[in-house]
Amino acid sequence: AAAAAAAVDAAVDAISVLPGGAGCRNTGQGAVIVADDRGRVCPKEDLDSASGCCPSTSGGNKLEQQKQKQQQKLELDQQHQELRAPVKHEVDELAAAGAGAA
């Protein structure tokens, strides 16, 4: 357990903490994605070089924005299906009525 803790500590870059505790420690070994000690995950390019923190989700975290866009797309797809269902039903009824009249 001590070896595992030492390995985790070795994998975490110590970033000097800014006044007021505004700094973060983060995983520095990730090639593209990093995580900070506040639980945020971000692309390495979005990491604040002064604090070592990933931006807050309201601050433009690209991963969070992508997740929100995917959720919005799913919601729009669901709304589209809900709106389309009654129209399809009416078309089917008209087609059936037309076939019965012929």
GROMACS .gro file of N, CA and C in nm, residues 14-100:
model
  261
   14ALA      N    1   0.370   1.847  -0.836
   14ALA     CA    2   0.340   1.945  -0.731
   14ALA      C    3   0.345   2.083  -0.793
   15ILE      N    4   0.233   2.151  -0.792
   15ILE     CA    5   0.225   2.287  -0.842
   15ILE      C    6   0.221   2.379  -0.721
   16SER      N    7   0.300   2.484  -0.721
   16SER     CA    8   0.300   2.573  -0.605
   16SER      C    9   0.161   2.632  -0.590
   17VAL      N   10   0.112   2.626  -0.469
   17VAL     CA   11  -0.023   2.673  -0.442
   17VAL      C   12  -0.022   2.826  -0.433
   18LEU      N   13  -0.115   2.886  -0.502
   18LEU     CA   14  -0.126   3.031  -0.504
   18LEU      C   15  -0.189   3.080  -0.375
   19PRO      N   16  -0.174   3.207  -0.341
   19PRO     CA   17  -0.238   3.260  -0.220
   19PRO      C   18  -0.387   3.229  -0.219
   20GLY      N   19  -0.438   3.191  -0.105
   20GLY     CA   20  -0.579   3.156  -0.093
   20GLY      C   21  -0.608   3.013  -0.133
   21GLY      N   22  -0.505   2.933  -0.156
   21GLY     CA   23  -0.525   2.792  -0.190
   21GLY      C   24  -0.582   2.773  -0.329
   22ALA      N   25  -0.554   2.864  -0.421
   22ALA     CA   26  -0.614   2.858  -0.554
   22ALA      C   27  -0.545   2.761  -0.648
   23GLY      N   28  -0.433   2.704  -0.608
   23GLY     CA   29  -0.360   2.615  -0.697
   23GLY      C   30  -0.410   2.472  -0.691
   24CYS      N   31  -0.367   2.391  -0.788
   24CYS     CA   32  -0.405   2.251  -0.796
   24CYS      C   33  -0.282   2.166  -0.821
   25ARG      N   34  -0.291   2.042  -0.775
   25ARG     CA   35  -0.195   1.941  -0.820
   25ARG      C   36  -0.265   1.868  -0.933
   26ASN      N   37  -0.189   1.821  -1.030
   26ASN     CA   38  -0.252   1.752  -1.142
   26ASN      C   39  -0.164   1.638  -1.189
   27THR      N   40  -0.228   1.546  -1.261
   27THR     CA   41  -0.152   1.436  -1.320
   27THR      C   42  -0.078   1.494  -1.439
   28GLY      N   43   0.052   1.488  -1.435
   28GLY     CA   44   0.130   1.549  -1.541
   28GLY      C   45   0.173   1.451  -1.648
   29GLN      N   46   0.152   1.321  -1.624
   29GLN     CA   47   0.204   1.221  -1.717
   29GLN      C   48   0.113   1.197  -1.836
   30GLY      N   49  -0.010   1.246  -1.834
   30GLY     CA   50  -0.101   1.223  -1.946
   30GLY      C   51  -0.053   1.294  -2.072
   31ALA      N   52  -0.058   1.225  -2.184
   31ALA     CA   53  -0.012   1.284  -2.309
   31ALA      C   54  -0.110   1.389  -2.361
   32VAL      N   55  -0.239   1.366  -2.339
   32VAL     CA   56  -0.341   1.456  -2.392
   32VAL      C   57  -0.435   1.506  -2.284
   33ILE      N   58  -0.475   1.419  -2.193
   33ILE     CA   59  -0.574   1.450  -2.091
   33ILE      C   60  -0.508   1.452  -1.954
   34VAL      N   61  -0.545   1.548  -1.870
   34VAL     CA   62  -0.496   1.556  -1.733
   34VAL      C   63  -0.615   1.570  -1.638
   35ALA      N   64  -0.592   1.536  -1.513
   35ALA     CA   65  -0.692   1.554  -1.408
   35ALA      C   66  -0.628   1.632  -1.295
   36ASP      N   67  -0.705   1.723  -1.233
   36ASP     CA   68  -0.650   1.796  -1.120
   36ASP      C   69  -0.708   1.741  -0.990
   37ASP      N   70  -0.657   1.790  -0.877
   37ASP     CA   71  -0.700   1.736  -0.749
   37ASP      C   72  -0.837   1.786  -0.706
   38ARG      N   73  -0.904   1.862  -0.791
   38ARG     CA   74  -1.042   1.903  -0.765
   38ARG      C   75  -1.140   1.811  -0.839
   39GLY      N   76  -1.085   1.712  -0.909
   39GLY     CA   77  -1.169   1.617  -0.980
   39GLY      C   78  -1.205   1.657  -1.121
   40ARG      N   79  -1.148   1.765  -1.169
   40ARG     CA   80  -1.177   1.810  -1.306
   40ARG      C   81  -1.082   1.741  -1.403
   41VAL      N   82  -1.132   1.713  -1.523
   41VAL     CA   83  -1.053   1.651  -1.629
   41VAL      C   84  -1.058   1.745  -1.748
   42CYS      N   85  -0.942   1.764  -1.813
   42CYS     CA   86  -0.939   1.855  -1.927
   42CYS      C   87  -0.825   1.818  -2.020
   43PRO      N   88  -0.833   1.865  -2.145
   43PRO     CA   89  -0.719   1.849  -2.235
   43PRO      C   90  -0.599   1.924  -2.177
   44LYS      N   91  -0.481   1.872  -2.197
   44LYS     CA   92  -0.360   1.932  -2.142
   44LYS      C   93  -0.347   2.078  -2.184
   45GLU      N   94  -0.390   2.111  -2.304
   45GLU     CA   95  -0.378   2.249  -2.354
   45GLU      C   96  -0.466   2.347  -2.278
   46ASP      N   97  -0.572   2.297  -2.208
   46ASP     CA   98  -0.661   2.385  -2.133
   46ASP      C   99  -0.617   2.407  -1.989
   47LEU      N  100  -0.516   2.333  -1.945
   47LEU     CA  101  -0.467   2.343  -1.808
   47LEU      C  102  -0.414   2.484  -1.783
   48ASP      N  103  -0.457   2.546  -1.675
   48ASP     CA  104  -0.409   2.679  -1.639
   48ASP      C  105  -0.264   2.668  -1.595
   49SER      N  106  -0.173   2.731  -1.669
   49SER     CA  107  -0.031   2.717  -1.639
   49SER      C  108   0.007   2.783  -1.507
   50ALA      N  109  -0.067   2.883  -1.464
   50ALA     CA  110  -0.035   2.951  -1.339
   50ALA      C  111  -0.078   2.871  -1.217
   51SER      N  112  -0.198   2.812  -1.223
   51SER     CA  113  -0.252   2.742  -1.106
   51SER      C  114  -0.238   2.591  -1.114
   52GLY      N  115  -0.224   2.537  -1.235
   52GLY     CA  116  -0.220   2.392  -1.251
   52GLY      C  117  -0.358   2.329  -1.249
   53CYS      N  118  -0.462   2.412  -1.255
   53CYS     CA  119  -0.600   2.362  -1.248
   53CYS      C  120  -0.663   2.352  -1.387
   54CYS      N  121  -0.750   2.253  -1.403
   54CYS     CA  122  -0.836   2.249  -1.521
   54CYS      C  123  -0.942   2.357  -1.503
   55PRO      N  124  -0.992   2.414  -1.612
   55PRO     CA  125  -1.096   2.516  -1.598
   55PRO      C  126  -1.222   2.456  -1.539
   56SER      N  127  -1.300   2.540  -1.472
   56SER     CA  128  -1.427   2.492  -1.419
   56SER      C  129  -1.519   2.461  -1.536
   57THR      N  130  -1.621   2.381  -1.513
   57THR     CA  131  -1.711   2.341  -1.622
   57THR      C  132  -1.779   2.463  -1.684
   58SER      N  133  -1.802   2.567  -1.604
   58SER     CA  134  -1.864   2.687  -1.659
   58SER      C  135  -1.762   2.773  -1.731
   59GLY      N  136  -1.634   2.740  -1.715
   59GLY     CA  137  -1.529   2.820  -1.775
   59GLY      C  138  -1.486   2.773  -1.912
   60GLY      N  139  -1.557   2.681  -1.972
   60GLY     CA  140  -1.526   2.643  -2.109
   60GLY      C  141  -1.448   2.514  -2.123
   61ASN      N  142  -1.460   2.423  -2.029
   61ASN     CA  143  -1.393   2.295  -2.039
   61ASN      C  144  -1.443   2.224  -2.164
   62LYS      N  145  -1.355   2.195  -2.257
   62LYS     CA  146  -1.394   2.138  -2.386
   62LYS      C  147  -1.461   2.002  -2.371
   63LEU      N  148  -1.414   1.921  -2.278
   63LEU     CA  149  -1.477   1.790  -2.258
   63LEU      C  150  -1.620   1.806  -2.208
   64GLU      N  151  -1.641   1.898  -2.117
   64GLU     CA  152  -1.776   1.922  -2.065
   64GLU      C  153  -1.866   1.978  -2.174
   65GLN      N  154  -1.813   2.070  -2.256
   65GLN     CA  155  -1.892   2.125  -2.366
   65GLN      C  156  -1.933   2.016  -2.464
   66GLN      N  157  -1.840   1.926  -2.493
   66GLN     CA  158  -1.871   1.816  -2.585
   66GLN      C  159  -1.980   1.727  -2.526
   67LYS      N  160  -1.970   1.698  -2.397
   67LYS     CA  161  -2.071   1.616  -2.330
   67LYS      C  162  -2.208   1.685  -2.335
   68GLN      N  163  -2.209   1.817  -2.311
   68GLN     CA  164  -2.335   1.892  -2.316
   68GLN      C  165  -2.395   1.891  -2.457
   69LYS      N  166  -2.311   1.903  -2.559
   69LYS     CA  167  -2.361   1.899  -2.697
   69LYS      C  168  -2.421   1.763  -2.730
   70GLN      N  169  -2.356   1.657  -2.683
   70GLN     CA  170  -2.409   1.523  -2.707
   70GLN      C  171  -2.544   1.506  -2.639
   71GLN      N  172  -2.556   1.557  -2.516
   71GLN     CA  173  -2.683   1.548  -2.443
   71GLN      C  174  -2.792   1.627  -2.515
   72GLN      N  175  -2.758   1.747  -2.563
   72GLN     CA  176  -2.855   1.827  -2.636
   72GLN      C  177  -2.900   1.756  -2.764
   73LYS      N  178  -2.807   1.693  -2.834
   73LYS     CA  179  -2.841   1.621  -2.956
   73LYS      C  180  -2.936   1.505  -2.925
   74LEU      N  181  -2.908   1.431  -2.817
   74LEU     CA  182  -2.997   1.322  -2.779
   74LEU      C  183  -3.137   1.373  -2.747
   75GLU      N  184  -3.145   1.486  -2.675
   75GLU     CA  185  -3.275   1.543  -2.642
   75GLU      C  186  -3.349   1.589  -2.767
   76LEU      N  187  -3.278   1.651  -2.861
   76LEU     CA  188  -3.342   1.694  -2.986
   76LEU      C  189  -3.388   1.575  -3.069
   77ASP      N  190  -3.307   1.469  -3.074
   77ASP     CA  191  -3.347   1.348  -3.146
   77ASP      C  192  -3.473   1.289  -3.085
   78GLN      N  193  -3.480   1.288  -2.952
   78GLN     CA  194  -3.598   1.234  -2.885
   78GLN      C  195  -3.721   1.320  -2.914
   79GLN      N  196  -3.706   1.452  -2.910
   79GLN     CA  197  -3.818   1.541  -2.941
   79GLN      C  198  -3.864   1.522  -3.085
   80HIS      N  199  -3.768   1.503  -3.175
   80HIS     CA  200  -3.802   1.481  -3.315
   80HIS      C  201  -3.885   1.355  -3.330
   81GLN      N  202  -3.845   1.248  -3.264
   81GLN     CA  203  -3.919   1.122  -3.272
   81GLN      C  204  -4.059   1.138  -3.213
   82GLU      N  205  -4.069   1.212  -3.101
   82GLU     CA  206  -4.200   1.233  -3.038
   82GLU      C  207  -4.292   1.314  -3.128
   83LEU      N  208  -4.237   1.413  -3.199
   83LEU     CA  209  -4.318   1.494  -3.289
   83LEU      C  210  -4.355   1.418  -3.416
   84ARG      N  211  -4.269   1.330  -3.458
   84ARG     CA  212  -4.290   1.257  -3.583
   84ARG      C  213  -4.392   1.144  -3.566
   85ALA      N  214  -4.401   1.087  -3.448
   85ALA     CA  215  -4.488   0.971  -3.427
   85ALA      C  216  -4.635   1.000  -3.460
   86PRO      N  217  -4.696   1.109  -3.412
   86PRO     CA  218  -4.838   1.134  -3.446
   86PRO      C  219  -4.858   1.157  -3.596
   87VAL      N  220  -4.766   1.223  -3.662
   87VAL     CA  221  -4.779   1.248  -3.805
   87VAL      C  222  -4.773   1.117  -3.882
   88LYS      N  223  -4.680   1.030  -3.844
   88LYS     CA  224  -4.669   0.900  -3.911
   88LYS      C  225  -4.798   0.821  -3.891
   89HIS      N  226  -4.855   0.827  -3.771
   89HIS     CA  227  -4.979   0.755  -3.742
   89HIS      C  228  -5.092   0.806  -3.833
   90GLU      N  229  -5.102   0.938  -3.849
   90GLU     CA  230  -5.206   0.996  -3.935
   90GLU      C  231  -5.186   0.955  -4.081
   91VAL      N  232  -5.062   0.955  -4.127
   91VAL     CA  233  -5.033   0.913  -4.264
   91VAL      C  234  -5.072   0.768  -4.284
   92ASP      N  235  -5.039   0.685  -4.188
   92ASP     CA  236  -5.076   0.543  -4.196
   92ASP      C  237  -5.229   0.525  -4.201
   93GLU      N  238  -5.302   0.604  -4.118
   93GLU     CA  239  -5.449   0.594  -4.119
   93GLU      C  240  -5.506   0.639  -4.253
   94LEU      N  241  -5.451   0.750  -4.308
   94LEU     CA  242  -5.501   0.798  -4.438
   94LEU      C  243  -5.471   0.697  -4.548
   95ALA      N  244  -5.355   0.636  -4.542
   95ALA     CA  245  -5.320   0.534  -4.641
   95ALA      C  246  -5.412   0.414  -4.631
   96ALA      N  247  -5.444   0.374  -4.507
   96ALA     CA  248  -5.533   0.261  -4.487
   96ALA      C  249  -5.675   0.296  -4.535
   97ALA      N  250  -5.718   0.417  -4.507
   97ALA     CA  251  -5.851   0.461  -4.551
   97ALA      C  252  -5.858   0.468  -4.702
   98GLY      N  253  -5.751   0.514  -4.763
   98GLY     CA  254  -5.746   0.523  -4.910
   98GLY      C  255  -5.745   0.385  -4.973
   99ALA      N  256  -5.678   0.291  -4.910
   99ALA     CA  257  -5.674   0.154  -4.963
   99ALA      C  258  -5.808   0.087  -4.949
  100GLY      N  259  -5.880   0.121  -4.841
  100GLY     CA  260  -6.013   0.062  -4.820
  100GLY      C  261  -6.116   0.118  -4.915
   0.00000   0.00000   0.00000
